[in-house]
Amino acid sequence: MRISAQVAFAWADFRITLTGKPRRKGRGQTPQAGTDSESQGFAGRELLREAVARLRDGRWLAVVAALAVLAGAIAIAGRIASGQAADNLRDTALAALPLAAGTLTGEIEKQRLVPLVLARDDAVRGALRRAGKMQEAALNDKLKAIAGDASASAIYVIDTAGIAISASNAGEPTSFVGIDYNFRHYFQEAMAKGAASQYGLGTISGRPGLYLSSRVDDNGKPLGVAVLKVELDGVEANWRSSGFLVFVTDERGVVLATSQPDWRFRALAPLSAEDVAAAHEQLQLADAAFEPLPFRRGAGDGLATIDNAGKPRQFVEVVQDLPGAVPGWRLWLLTPADAALSSAANTARLTTLLGLLLLGLIAYVLTRRRRTRRLRQEALARMNAELESRVSTRTAELTRSNTALAGEIAERENAEAKVRRLRDDLAQANRLSILGQIAAGVAHEINQPVAAIRTYAENAGRFLDSGKTGSASGNLTSIVSMTERIGAITGTLRTFARRPGVAASPLPVREAIDGALSLLSGRIRDSGVTIVRPRGNASPVVMASRIRLEQILVNLLQNALDAMKDQPDPRIEIELAERDDRVLISVRDNGPGLGPEAAGNLFMPFQTTKEKGLGLGLVISQEIVQELGGTLRLDPGNGSGASFTIDLRRIE
Ligand code: ADP
């Protein structure tokens, strides 16, 4: 609270300084009114200048570094995303691979049984025993029927000389009957080992296919070979429809069965001259060049690149051996990766770019906010410092004036004490002067009774000498009466001489009036005087001792009672009035009042008109009232009676 109040004050003060008393800047510049907007514009230009300076200070380096980091992050994100996409594609390809392999091996296994069964067939054996001596129309029909059932492209039987003696396509223009197959590996190998397989082009049809052969024995003596040619068109069509690029290579990497027909008999990698010769020999393709395919295997990332008319395309490659089909065969499955990889990479790059831009934006906003907050705090700190310096200046000024004030107060207190002392001295001197007057009066007053006592005493002696005891006793009575008068005078003096011992305290005036009336109640009752008490209930309070104020009131009431001793319808009115900070207590009677001369000497000691009066009551009363800081006066006469007023200061 205190700090914010300080700041608010400082700000207000600061504004006042800016608008009310603009500081002079430069040489003799005239202060202008309304400098708030100017100071803001100035602050804006300062900020701009500072920003440019900071940029020059090496911000460019930071910008270049940030851009480099951005580019690096985007590149890494793209690479990671394309790697993940490649993994996904590889998983898909791996899942498709057994299916592609199963399609091929299933087809081969299905067909492989046919030559085996034919090798044990009596009709086949019979025909081979008769080899070349007659037309085998029945066997031809049988082979045709089996080929149709097994979906084989051709089934034929070759005798030991290598000449086909019966075929499923006998009678057709492309009939194998009579053709010499002695050169074929599938014939030679089957004759030697009992069974063989060979992929190659048909000599008649020119169509590729897999030849599966089985030797026909007659009690351990070879009679010939039963051969089935399966063309893998259906398998290749199945592969094509799967959407993958699927092909089979032999042990040299020459493509055989393939979903991409123009790749057939081409090599995955350039073949050496020996390999080319060996491939020619094995596949029995005299004019095949085994040209290398535009196929490049990736370095460990499982990605292969195929250059398609100058446009390299990426594929995810998976490969598996096919031991169950033909020894040395491997099945390859390639899936196009370009679209998936670039899409994943682009998405990742874009996401990364957007993410980093967002991060940058957030960082920028946060930095700006922090900077703004810092600038604000600095401004606040400056204002606080200014405020503190002003406060300390003011405090110093105040301390100085405080010190001066304290000096003045001390001086004034000294002076007041001096005045008090003087007043006390004066009062004391006044009292002493009154006492002096009283003493003179007392001496005068006492002299008379003392002289009378002497005379009475001398006469009493003489009366006793002459035996007149009655007269002597009368004189002695007079002496007693004289001493009583002297005692009365000295008693009053003792009262007066006593310093005011009772402490003054706040006193409701009505209490003192009631007290005085109750003290005189007996006398009032006897005299038959009507007492009129103050009207209303207001009871102002004054600073006085109750006994002292009662003493004054009793004196005034007694004087009034004395004055109206023989008065018909005597009446005393007590009035209470407030005027400003004064309280006025008046005691008025309807007695004879005072003549001008009596009024003039009223407050002089021993001025009395009474037979037994001392003339001290009013003097003492006035003295007491003055001690209480008030006055006692005789009100100007209005014809009948006398009125005295006590004037005191009201405290509430
Ligand atoms: P004392 O009562 O002993 O005479 P005071 O000082 O009280 O002394 O009074 C002085 C004189 O003033 C009185 O003797 C009287 O003549 C006169 N005086 C005082 N009060 C009244 C009054 N109410 N009416 C007429 N005269 C008065």
XYZ file of C-alpha atoms and ligand atoms in Angstrom:
679
model
C 0.000 0.000 0.000
C 2.670 2.379 1.056
C 4.834 1.658 -1.940
C 1.963 2.004 -4.435
C 0.913 5.218 -2.773
C 4.478 6.419 -3.083
C 4.546 5.457 -6.722
C 1.208 7.131 -7.405
C 2.479 10.206 -5.690
C 5.719 10.008 -7.587
C 3.904 9.632 -10.873
C 1.574 12.531 -10.125
C 4.538 14.553 -9.018
C 6.468 13.549 -12.091
C 3.581 14.581 -14.343
C 3.285 17.853 -12.557
C 6.950 18.369 -13.135
C 6.586 17.521 -16.801
C 3.476 19.566 -17.522
C 3.583 22.267 -14.897
C 7.246 23.030 -14.664
C 8.978 21.533 -17.691
C 12.692 21.298 -17.201
C 14.862 23.363 -19.403
C 16.948 21.343 -21.815
C 19.842 22.479 -23.928
C 20.717 26.105 -24.264
C 17.914 28.479 -23.463
C 15.093 26.274 -24.737
C 11.716 27.705 -23.876
C 9.595 25.227 -21.959
C 6.560 24.038 -23.944
C 3.217 23.021 -22.565
C 1.768 19.505 -23.239
C 5.058 17.635 -23.388
C 3.443 14.247 -22.584
C 2.944 13.195 -26.216
C 6.329 14.619 -27.149
C 8.021 12.577 -24.476
C 6.234 9.453 -25.721
C 7.315 10.130 -29.321
C 10.813 10.669 -28.064
C 10.688 7.372 -26.163
C 9.479 5.591 -29.372
C 12.367 6.978 -31.419
C 14.778 5.984 -28.673
C 13.439 2.407 -28.692
C 13.775 2.200 -32.496
C 17.328 3.481 -32.361
C 18.157 1.007 -29.637
C 16.631 -1.868 -31.635
C 18.675 -0.973 -34.739
C 21.822 -0.721 -32.633
C 21.171 -4.131 -31.132
C 20.643 -5.622 -34.601
C 23.976 -4.205 -35.646
C 25.467 -5.578 -32.471
C 25.248 -9.105 -33.826
C 21.572 -9.750 -34.138
C 22.220 -10.772 -37.758
C 24.450 -13.537 -36.510
C 21.638 -14.730 -34.270
C 19.161 -14.557 -37.173
C 21.474 -16.583 -39.429
C 22.060 -19.112 -36.648
C 18.318 -19.369 -36.016
C 17.665 -19.906 -39.747
C 20.376 -22.573 -39.856
C 18.851 -24.325 -36.863
C 15.432 -24.054 -38.515
C 16.694 -25.534 -41.780
C 18.549 -28.312 -39.928
C 15.501 -29.168 -37.851
C 13.291 -29.246 -40.956
C 15.762 -31.477 -42.774
C 16.063 -33.863 -39.826
C 12.286 -33.979 -39.385
C 11.890 -34.764 -43.110
C 14.486 -37.487 -42.920
C 12.968 -39.060 -39.835
C 9.476 -38.940 -41.333
C 10.599 -40.451 -44.647
C 12.498 -43.148 -42.719
C 9.322 -43.970 -40.830
C 7.324 -43.989 -44.055
C 9.918 -46.338 -45.591
C 9.597 -48.601 -42.548
C 5.828 -48.648 -42.974
C 6.189 -49.479 -46.664
C 8.713 -52.197 -45.796
C 6.258 -53.698 -43.339
C 3.599 -53.712 -46.047
C 6.014 -55.233 -48.551
C 7.135 -57.883 -46.056
C 3.510 -58.743 -45.442
C 2.915 -59.066 -49.214
C 6.098 -61.062 -49.884
C 4.889 -64.494 -48.619
C 1.764 -64.077 -50.723
C 3.776 -63.338 -53.863
C 6.127 -66.240 -53.075
C 3.216 -68.569 -52.329
C 1.570 -67.771 -55.647
C 4.738 -68.826 -57.476
C 5.748 -71.835 -55.398
C 2.159 -73.069 -55.249
C 1.959 -73.026 -59.036
C 5.307 -74.809 -59.433
C 4.613 -77.461 -56.787
C 1.244 -78.166 -58.294
C 2.800 -78.792 -61.740
C 5.868 -80.614 -60.439
C 3.826 -83.720 -59.615
C 2.590 -84.170 -63.187
C 5.906 -85.388 -64.798
C 6.543 -87.543 -61.719
C 3.203 -89.264 -62.130
C 3.674 -89.581 -65.912
C 7.087 -91.211 -65.323
C 5.256 -94.100 -63.675
C 2.481 -94.221 -66.210
C 2.293 -97.472 -68.249
C 0.999 -95.700 -71.312
C 4.032 -93.447 -71.245
C 6.376 -96.340 -70.687
C 4.705 -98.330 -73.494
C 5.002 -95.453 -75.859
C 8.692 -95.013 -75.016
C 9.352 -98.685 -75.454
C 7.923 -98.374 -78.942
C 9.732 -95.158 -79.397
C 9.354 -93.640 -82.856
C 7.774 -96.649 -84.436
C 4.152 -95.450 -84.483
C 1.861 -92.462 -83.893
C 0.912 -92.173 -80.263
C -2.497 -90.639 -80.741
C -3.956 -92.069 -77.539
C -1.093 -90.795 -75.418
C -1.243 -87.426 -77.147
C -4.886 -87.145 -76.203
C -4.126 -88.191 -72.669
C -1.350 -85.645 -72.344
C -3.596 -82.946 -73.807
C -6.294 -83.775 -71.295
C -3.833 -83.704 -68.384
C -2.316 -80.415 -69.609
C -5.748 -78.920 -69.785
C -6.594 -80.090 -66.271
C -3.276 -78.965 -64.816
C -3.217 -75.655 -66.751
C 0.175 -76.610 -68.101
C 1.204 -74.963 -71.342
C 2.570 -78.262 -72.680
C 3.319 -81.815 -71.610
C 5.479 -84.045 -73.756
C 7.463 -87.245 -73.625
C 11.031 -87.505 -74.980
C 12.782 -90.749 -75.813
C 16.360 -91.563 -74.871
C 17.589 -89.949 -78.107
C 16.035 -86.693 -77.071
C 13.214 -86.767 -79.652
C 9.724 -85.928 -78.485
C 7.516 -88.886 -79.321
C 4.264 -87.612 -77.864
C 2.977 -84.178 -76.808
C -0.135 -82.486 -75.571
C 0.036 -80.176 -78.597
C 0.494 -82.983 -81.188
C -1.293 -82.185 -84.386
C -1.075 -78.432 -83.780
C 1.178 -76.250 -85.937
C 3.421 -75.797 -82.917
C 3.529 -79.543 -82.177
C 6.593 -80.734 -80.287
C 6.379 -84.259 -81.717
C 9.537 -85.115 -83.602
C 11.494 -82.175 -82.202
C 14.954 -82.977 -80.908
C 15.352 -81.846 -77.262
C 18.594 -83.621 -76.699
C 20.346 -80.273 -76.149
C 18.057 -79.214 -73.319
C 19.447 -79.302 -69.813
C 16.122 -80.450 -68.421
C 16.479 -83.571 -70.653
C 20.109 -84.254 -69.975
C 19.874 -83.608 -66.236
C 16.712 -85.691 -65.836
C 18.311 -88.532 -67.744
C 21.318 -88.287 -65.445
C 19.729 -87.481 -62.095
C 16.086 -88.538 -62.465
C 14.498 -85.064 -62.340
C 15.323 -81.532 -63.468
C 13.926 -78.060 -63.954
C 14.916 -75.264 -66.299
C 13.590 -71.794 -67.039
C 13.883 -70.782 -70.661
C 12.243 -69.781 -73.906
C 10.380 -72.349 -75.904
C 12.159 -73.318 -79.123
C 8.895 -73.504 -81.008
C 6.664 -71.018 -79.181
C 9.423 -68.590 -78.208
C 7.478 -68.074 -74.933
C 9.151 -68.203 -71.573
C 8.326 -70.885 -69.106
C 9.604 -73.341 -66.551
C 10.322 -76.837 -67.727
C 9.884 -79.574 -65.137
C 11.162 -82.997 -66.207
C 11.171 -86.515 -64.758
C 12.992 -89.574 -66.048
C 10.858 -92.572 -67.106
C 12.483 -95.830 -66.041
C 11.715 -99.404 -66.985
C 13.096 -101.686 -64.305
C 16.086 -99.417 -63.719
C 16.636 -98.792 -67.393
C 15.923 -95.218 -68.585
C 13.264 -95.088 -71.272
C 13.071 -91.362 -71.710
C 11.876 -88.211 -69.990
C 8.401 -86.797 -69.283
C 8.394 -82.979 -69.473
C 5.870 -80.320 -68.448
C 6.221 -76.706 -69.407
C 4.472 -74.242 -67.182
C 4.190 -70.706 -68.374
C 4.024 -68.348 -65.361
C 1.746 -65.766 -67.074
C -0.956 -66.270 -64.448
C 1.521 -65.812 -61.597
C 2.975 -62.726 -63.240
C -0.500 -61.299 -63.809
C -1.297 -61.988 -60.157
C 1.876 -60.147 -59.102
C 1.033 -57.213 -61.344
C -2.420 -56.917 -59.898
C -0.949 -56.721 -56.388
C 0.460 -53.281 -57.236
C 3.986 -54.328 -56.369
C 6.898 -54.880 -58.703
C 7.664 -58.614 -58.242
C 10.275 -60.693 -60.008
C 12.453 -63.744 -59.626
C 16.198 -63.823 -60.269
C 18.495 -66.788 -60.691
C 21.781 -67.166 -58.869
C 23.462 -64.683 -61.235
C 20.856 -62.031 -60.759
C 19.181 -62.528 -64.152
C 15.467 -61.732 -64.026
C 13.245 -64.691 -64.987
C 9.594 -64.594 -64.019
C 8.544 -60.968 -63.568
C 5.544 -58.695 -63.292
C 7.491 -56.293 -65.509
C 7.908 -58.320 -68.776
C 10.556 -56.046 -70.315
C 12.865 -56.827 -67.392
C 12.957 -60.543 -68.303
C 16.458 -61.858 -68.984
C 18.046 -58.634 -67.847
C 20.534 -58.576 -65.023
C 20.181 -56.671 -61.735
C 23.845 -55.767 -61.943
C 26.292 -55.856 -64.866
C 27.463 -59.453 -65.398
C 31.047 -60.466 -65.975
C 31.929 -62.138 -69.266
C 32.095 -65.507 -67.514
C 28.682 -64.961 -65.953
C 27.256 -63.977 -69.338
C 28.678 -67.157 -70.863
C 27.382 -69.268 -67.985
C 23.921 -67.627 -68.232
C 23.863 -68.301 -71.978
C 24.745 -71.872 -71.283
C 22.227 -72.389 -68.501
C 19.309 -70.516 -70.014
C 20.233 -71.602 -73.551
C 19.585 -68.135 -74.881
C 22.112 -67.582 -77.616
C 21.292 -63.983 -78.433
C 20.502 -62.634 -74.932
C 22.768 -59.777 -73.809
C 21.676 -59.817 -70.142
C 21.878 -56.071 -70.098
C 21.899 -54.530 -66.634
C 18.638 -53.028 -65.416
C 18.472 -49.326 -64.356
C 18.313 -50.678 -60.814
C 20.466 -49.483 -57.960
C 20.207 -50.986 -54.531
C 20.361 -48.574 -51.628
C 23.245 -48.591 -49.223
C 21.707 -50.312 -46.198
C 18.526 -48.227 -46.117
C 16.506 -50.875 -48.019
C 15.669 -48.349 -50.698
C 16.311 -49.211 -54.326
C 16.383 -46.674 -57.136
C 15.146 -47.406 -60.612
C 16.126 -45.002 -63.331
C 13.128 -44.797 -65.581
C 14.071 -42.859 -68.703
C 16.280 -40.487 -66.772
C 13.811 -40.160 -63.899
C 15.090 -41.988 -60.856
C 12.306 -43.473 -58.754
C 12.683 -44.926 -55.312
C 11.339 -48.281 -54.205
C 11.352 -50.134 -50.941
C 12.777 -53.558 -51.703
C 12.348 -56.855 -49.889
C 13.803 -60.108 -51.048
C 13.551 -63.741 -50.072
C 15.109 -67.015 -51.237
C 12.846 -69.561 -52.807
C 14.509 -72.889 -51.923
C 11.304 -74.824 -52.449
C 10.903 -73.677 -56.061
C 14.075 -73.813 -58.049
C 17.548 -73.836 -56.432
C 19.219 -70.411 -56.623
C 15.995 -68.505 -57.242
C 15.263 -65.366 -55.248
C 12.017 -63.482 -55.130
C 12.091 -59.672 -55.128
C 9.226 -57.417 -54.206
C 9.500 -53.679 -54.790
C 6.980 -51.076 -53.800
C 7.042 -47.478 -55.089
C 8.165 -45.168 -52.295
C 8.534 -41.709 -53.861
C 5.020 -40.452 -53.235
C 4.730 -41.852 -49.707
C 8.224 -40.747 -48.692
C 7.951 -37.236 -50.091
C 4.440 -36.806 -48.699
C 5.545 -37.918 -45.224
C 8.699 -35.808 -45.416
C 6.790 -32.755 -46.656
C 4.151 -33.125 -43.957
C 6.848 -33.469 -41.321
C 8.795 -30.506 -42.712
C 5.684 -28.364 -42.824
C 4.668 -29.426 -39.316
C 8.175 -28.751 -38.040
C 8.297 -25.392 -39.809
C 4.929 -24.382 -38.406
C 5.847 -25.711 -34.955
C 9.150 -23.870 -34.930
C 7.534 -20.716 -36.270
C 4.948 -20.969 -33.509
C 7.685 -21.546 -30.947
C 9.600 -18.601 -32.380
C 6.482 -16.467 -32.215
C 5.868 -17.480 -28.612
C 9.520 -16.851 -27.749
C 9.337 -13.479 -29.497
C 6.152 -12.491 -27.678
C 7.582 -13.649 -24.334
C 10.817 -11.777 -24.958
C 8.895 -8.641 -25.902
C 6.765 -8.915 -22.806
C 9.770 -9.474 -20.598
C 11.494 -6.535 -22.181
C 8.443 -4.322 -21.823
C 8.145 -5.384 -18.189
C 11.817 -4.663 -17.600
C 11.534 -1.231 -19.233
C 8.478 -0.515 -17.116
C 10.291 -1.633 -13.994
C 13.266 0.511 -14.909
C 10.989 3.510 -15.440
C 9.332 2.751 -12.129
C 12.710 2.436 -10.453
C 13.758 5.791 -11.946
C 10.575 7.399 -10.712
C 11.048 5.821 -7.317
C 14.609 7.074 -7.161
C 13.424 10.553 -8.100
C 10.676 10.327 -5.521
C 13.120 9.170 -2.889
C 15.490 12.011 -3.651
C 12.595 14.480 -3.473
C 11.371 12.928 -0.276
C 14.812 13.085 1.260
C 15.182 16.731 0.159
C 11.789 17.555 1.599
C 12.571 15.571 4.722
C 15.758 17.542 5.187
C 13.818 20.793 4.741
C 11.158 19.617 7.150
C 13.767 18.521 9.666
C 15.327 21.969 9.471
C 12.017 23.741 9.915
C 11.094 21.275 12.667
C 14.274 22.104 14.513
C 13.556 25.793 14.073
C 9.987 25.254 15.259
C 11.168 23.277 18.267
C 13.479 26.180 19.140
C 10.588 28.620 18.799
C 8.340 26.385 20.906
C 11.008 26.161 23.599
C 11.372 29.945 23.505
C 7.612 30.389 23.708
C 7.368 27.918 26.574
C 10.119 29.801 28.340
C 8.265 33.038 27.760
C 4.988 31.517 28.913
C 6.653 30.121 32.026
C 8.083 33.532 32.637
C 4.635 35.118 32.157
C 3.125 32.488 34.482
C 5.763 33.190 37.056
C 5.212 36.940 36.683
C 1.456 36.488 36.974
C 1.877 34.299 40.037
C 4.244 36.847 41.488
C 1.745 39.557 40.654
C -1.091 37.592 42.206
C 1.028 36.951 45.244
C 2.001 40.624 45.361
C -1.649 41.531 44.939
C -2.584 39.110 47.698
C 0.157 40.516 49.898
C -0.961 44.040 49.164
C -4.529 43.052 50.098
C -3.093 41.288 53.112
C -1.241 44.468 53.949
C -4.488 46.430 53.709
C -6.211 43.731 55.725
C -3.431 43.725 58.301
C -3.709 47.477 58.643
C -7.482 47.163 58.970
C -7.134 44.242 61.376
C -4.728 46.252 63.515
C -7.208 49.093 63.486
C -10.186 46.775 64.148
C -8.435 44.851 66.915
C -7.089 47.960 68.621
C -10.595 49.054 69.470
C -11.713 45.830 71.226
C -8.276 45.454 72.840
C -8.531 49.027 74.244
C -12.088 48.303 75.318
C -11.004 45.016 76.950
C -8.332 46.978 78.829
C -10.846 49.536 80.016
C -13.379 46.798 80.921
C -10.672 44.838 82.757
C -9.471 47.981 84.719
C -13.027 48.833 85.613
C -13.774 45.223 86.571
C -10.774 45.371 88.961
C -12.058 48.518 90.495
C -15.564 47.020 90.795
C -14.119 43.977 92.548
C -12.091 46.222 94.916
C -15.251 48.057 95.767
C -17.242 44.852 96.127
C -19.475 45.486 93.102
C -19.238 41.955 91.767
C -22.321 42.333 89.603
C -20.789 45.203 87.628
C -17.449 43.338 87.514
C -19.219 40.286 86.026
C -20.918 42.520 83.422
C -17.529 43.905 82.413
C -16.092 40.398 82.134
C -18.998 39.377 79.850
C -18.227 42.382 77.663
C -14.554 41.273 77.585
C -15.603 37.771 76.401
C -17.754 39.366 73.693
C -14.786 41.541 72.621
C -12.464 38.488 72.375
C -15.106 36.694 70.235
C -15.023 39.616 67.810
C -11.225 39.467 67.694
C -11.444 35.665 67.104
C -13.880 36.215 64.211
C -11.487 38.694 62.576
C -8.431 36.448 62.899
C -10.413 33.338 61.729
C -11.415 35.090 58.512
C -7.862 36.205 57.951
C -6.595 32.627 58.360
C -8.977 31.455 55.697
C -7.823 34.146 53.347
C -4.116 33.710 53.977
C -4.332 30.007 53.145
C -3.086 29.297 49.662
C -5.661 27.581 47.484
C -4.978 24.052 48.613
C -7.916 22.323 46.954
C -7.247 21.379 43.372
C -9.646 22.640 40.714
C -11.501 20.052 38.607
C -14.326 20.119 36.065
C -17.408 21.103 38.032
C -21.035 21.334 36.872
C -22.117 24.776 38.092
C -25.556 23.597 39.231
C -23.899 21.271 41.774
C -22.180 24.279 43.461
C -25.450 26.275 43.423
C -27.360 23.354 44.964
C -24.575 22.893 47.563
C -24.620 26.573 48.608
C -28.441 26.620 48.877
C -28.427 23.455 50.997
C -25.773 24.944 53.303
C -28.082 27.947 53.866
C -31.342 26.001 53.809
C -32.083 26.598 57.533
C -31.592 30.329 57.329
C -33.515 30.641 54.073
C -36.439 28.757 55.617
C -36.429 31.052 58.717
C -36.195 34.239 56.702
C -39.097 33.350 54.402
C -37.133 34.448 51.286
C -38.300 33.089 47.955
C -35.442 31.470 46.093
C -35.710 31.306 42.295
C -33.329 28.672 40.915
C -31.837 28.896 37.394
C -34.253 28.006 34.630
C -33.739 24.949 32.359
C -31.554 21.922 32.929
C -28.356 23.110 31.296
C -25.432 22.726 33.628
C -22.293 24.174 32.131
C -19.037 22.895 33.498
C -16.233 25.115 34.792
C -12.806 24.418 36.181
C -13.125 25.068 39.906
C -12.993 23.566 43.373
C -16.530 22.909 44.555
C -15.841 24.184 48.131
C -14.395 27.455 46.818
C -17.261 28.161 44.418
C -19.802 27.286 47.167
C -17.928 29.649 49.519
C -18.422 32.537 47.048
C -22.077 31.697 46.431
C -22.743 31.346 50.189
C -21.175 34.795 50.726
C -23.310 36.418 47.994
C -26.502 34.694 49.251
C -25.738 35.697 52.861
C -25.239 39.356 51.794
C -28.565 39.254 49.937
C -30.327 37.680 52.951
C -28.752 40.334 55.228
C -29.848 43.157 52.954
C -33.492 41.965 52.868
C -33.875 41.349 56.583
C -36.869 43.718 56.995
C -37.998 43.624 53.414
C -41.547 42.608 52.615
C -41.783 39.757 50.098
C -38.020 39.080 49.927
C -36.839 37.254 46.829
C -33.484 35.989 45.537
C -33.101 34.970 41.873
C -30.162 32.849 40.805
C -29.526 32.936 37.037
C -27.252 30.816 34.921
C -26.241 32.033 31.446
C -23.680 30.994 28.792
C -22.087 33.533 26.507
C -19.446 32.229 24.089
C -17.038 30.317 26.299
C -18.115 32.096 29.459
C -20.483 30.994 32.205
C -22.307 33.764 34.083
C -23.806 33.012 37.536
C -25.869 35.916 38.867
C -27.338 36.338 42.347
C -29.986 39.085 42.421
C -32.104 40.275 45.315
C -34.906 42.809 45.652
C -33.353 44.496 48.691
C -32.326 48.184 49.077
C -29.333 47.820 46.742
C -26.170 49.912 46.969
C -25.654 53.581 46.606
C -22.920 54.926 44.248
C -20.455 55.478 47.088
C -20.983 52.023 48.630
C -20.676 50.497 45.153
C -17.330 52.289 44.591
C -15.750 50.874 47.762
C -17.425 47.541 47.575
C -14.337 45.397 47.044
C -12.220 47.261 49.582
C -11.494 45.315 52.785
C -13.473 46.199 55.942
C -16.064 48.235 54.061
C -19.232 47.150 55.748
C -22.563 48.602 56.644
C -23.422 45.794 58.957
C -23.223 45.963 62.668
C -21.348 42.715 62.961
C -19.894 42.760 59.443
C -16.176 42.524 58.672
C -16.250 43.869 55.145
C -14.029 41.012 53.925
C -16.551 38.644 52.262
C -16.610 40.306 48.800
C -12.816 40.944 48.837
C -12.091 37.283 49.531
C -14.747 36.127 47.044
C -13.246 38.293 44.297
C -9.780 36.945 45.073
C -11.041 33.311 44.785
C -12.830 34.021 41.477
C -9.676 35.587 40.058
C -7.688 32.517 41.065
C -10.181 30.447 39.067
C -9.475 32.691 36.033
C -12.748 34.635 36.317
C -14.215 37.871 37.663
C -16.790 38.922 40.263
C -18.584 42.153 39.605
C -21.527 44.195 40.802
C -23.990 44.534 37.976
C -25.053 48.089 37.115
C -28.110 48.987 39.214
C -31.534 49.056 37.591
C -33.483 50.641 40.354
C -34.188 48.025 43.012
C -32.000 45.461 44.682
C -28.433 44.391 44.049
C -27.082 41.895 41.517
C -23.664 40.260 41.604
C -22.292 38.139 38.691
C -19.559 35.492 38.787
C -17.954 35.206 35.326
C -16.021 31.923 34.728
C -14.617 30.130 31.653
C -16.666 27.199 30.404
C -14.727 24.034 29.660
C -17.497 21.912 28.013
P -19.721 42.213 55.354
O -20.782 41.296 54.884
O -18.900 41.666 56.444
O -20.161 43.587 55.544
P -18.976 42.186 52.686
O -17.699 42.470 51.949
O -19.628 40.895 52.353
O -18.705 42.353 54.168
O -19.983 43.371 52.307
C -19.552 44.671 52.293
C -20.723 45.583 52.290
O -21.360 45.633 50.999
C -21.805 45.205 53.156
O -21.583 45.671 54.485
C -23.012 45.883 52.537
O -23.097 47.244 52.994
C -22.708 45.882 51.127
N -23.512 44.852 50.481
C -23.068 43.636 50.136
N -24.048 42.954 49.560
C -25.135 43.745 49.542
C -26.470 43.573 49.066
N -26.907 42.511 48.514
N -27.354 44.627 49.236
C -26.943 45.762 49.829
N -25.696 45.980 50.282
C -24.786 44.965 50.147
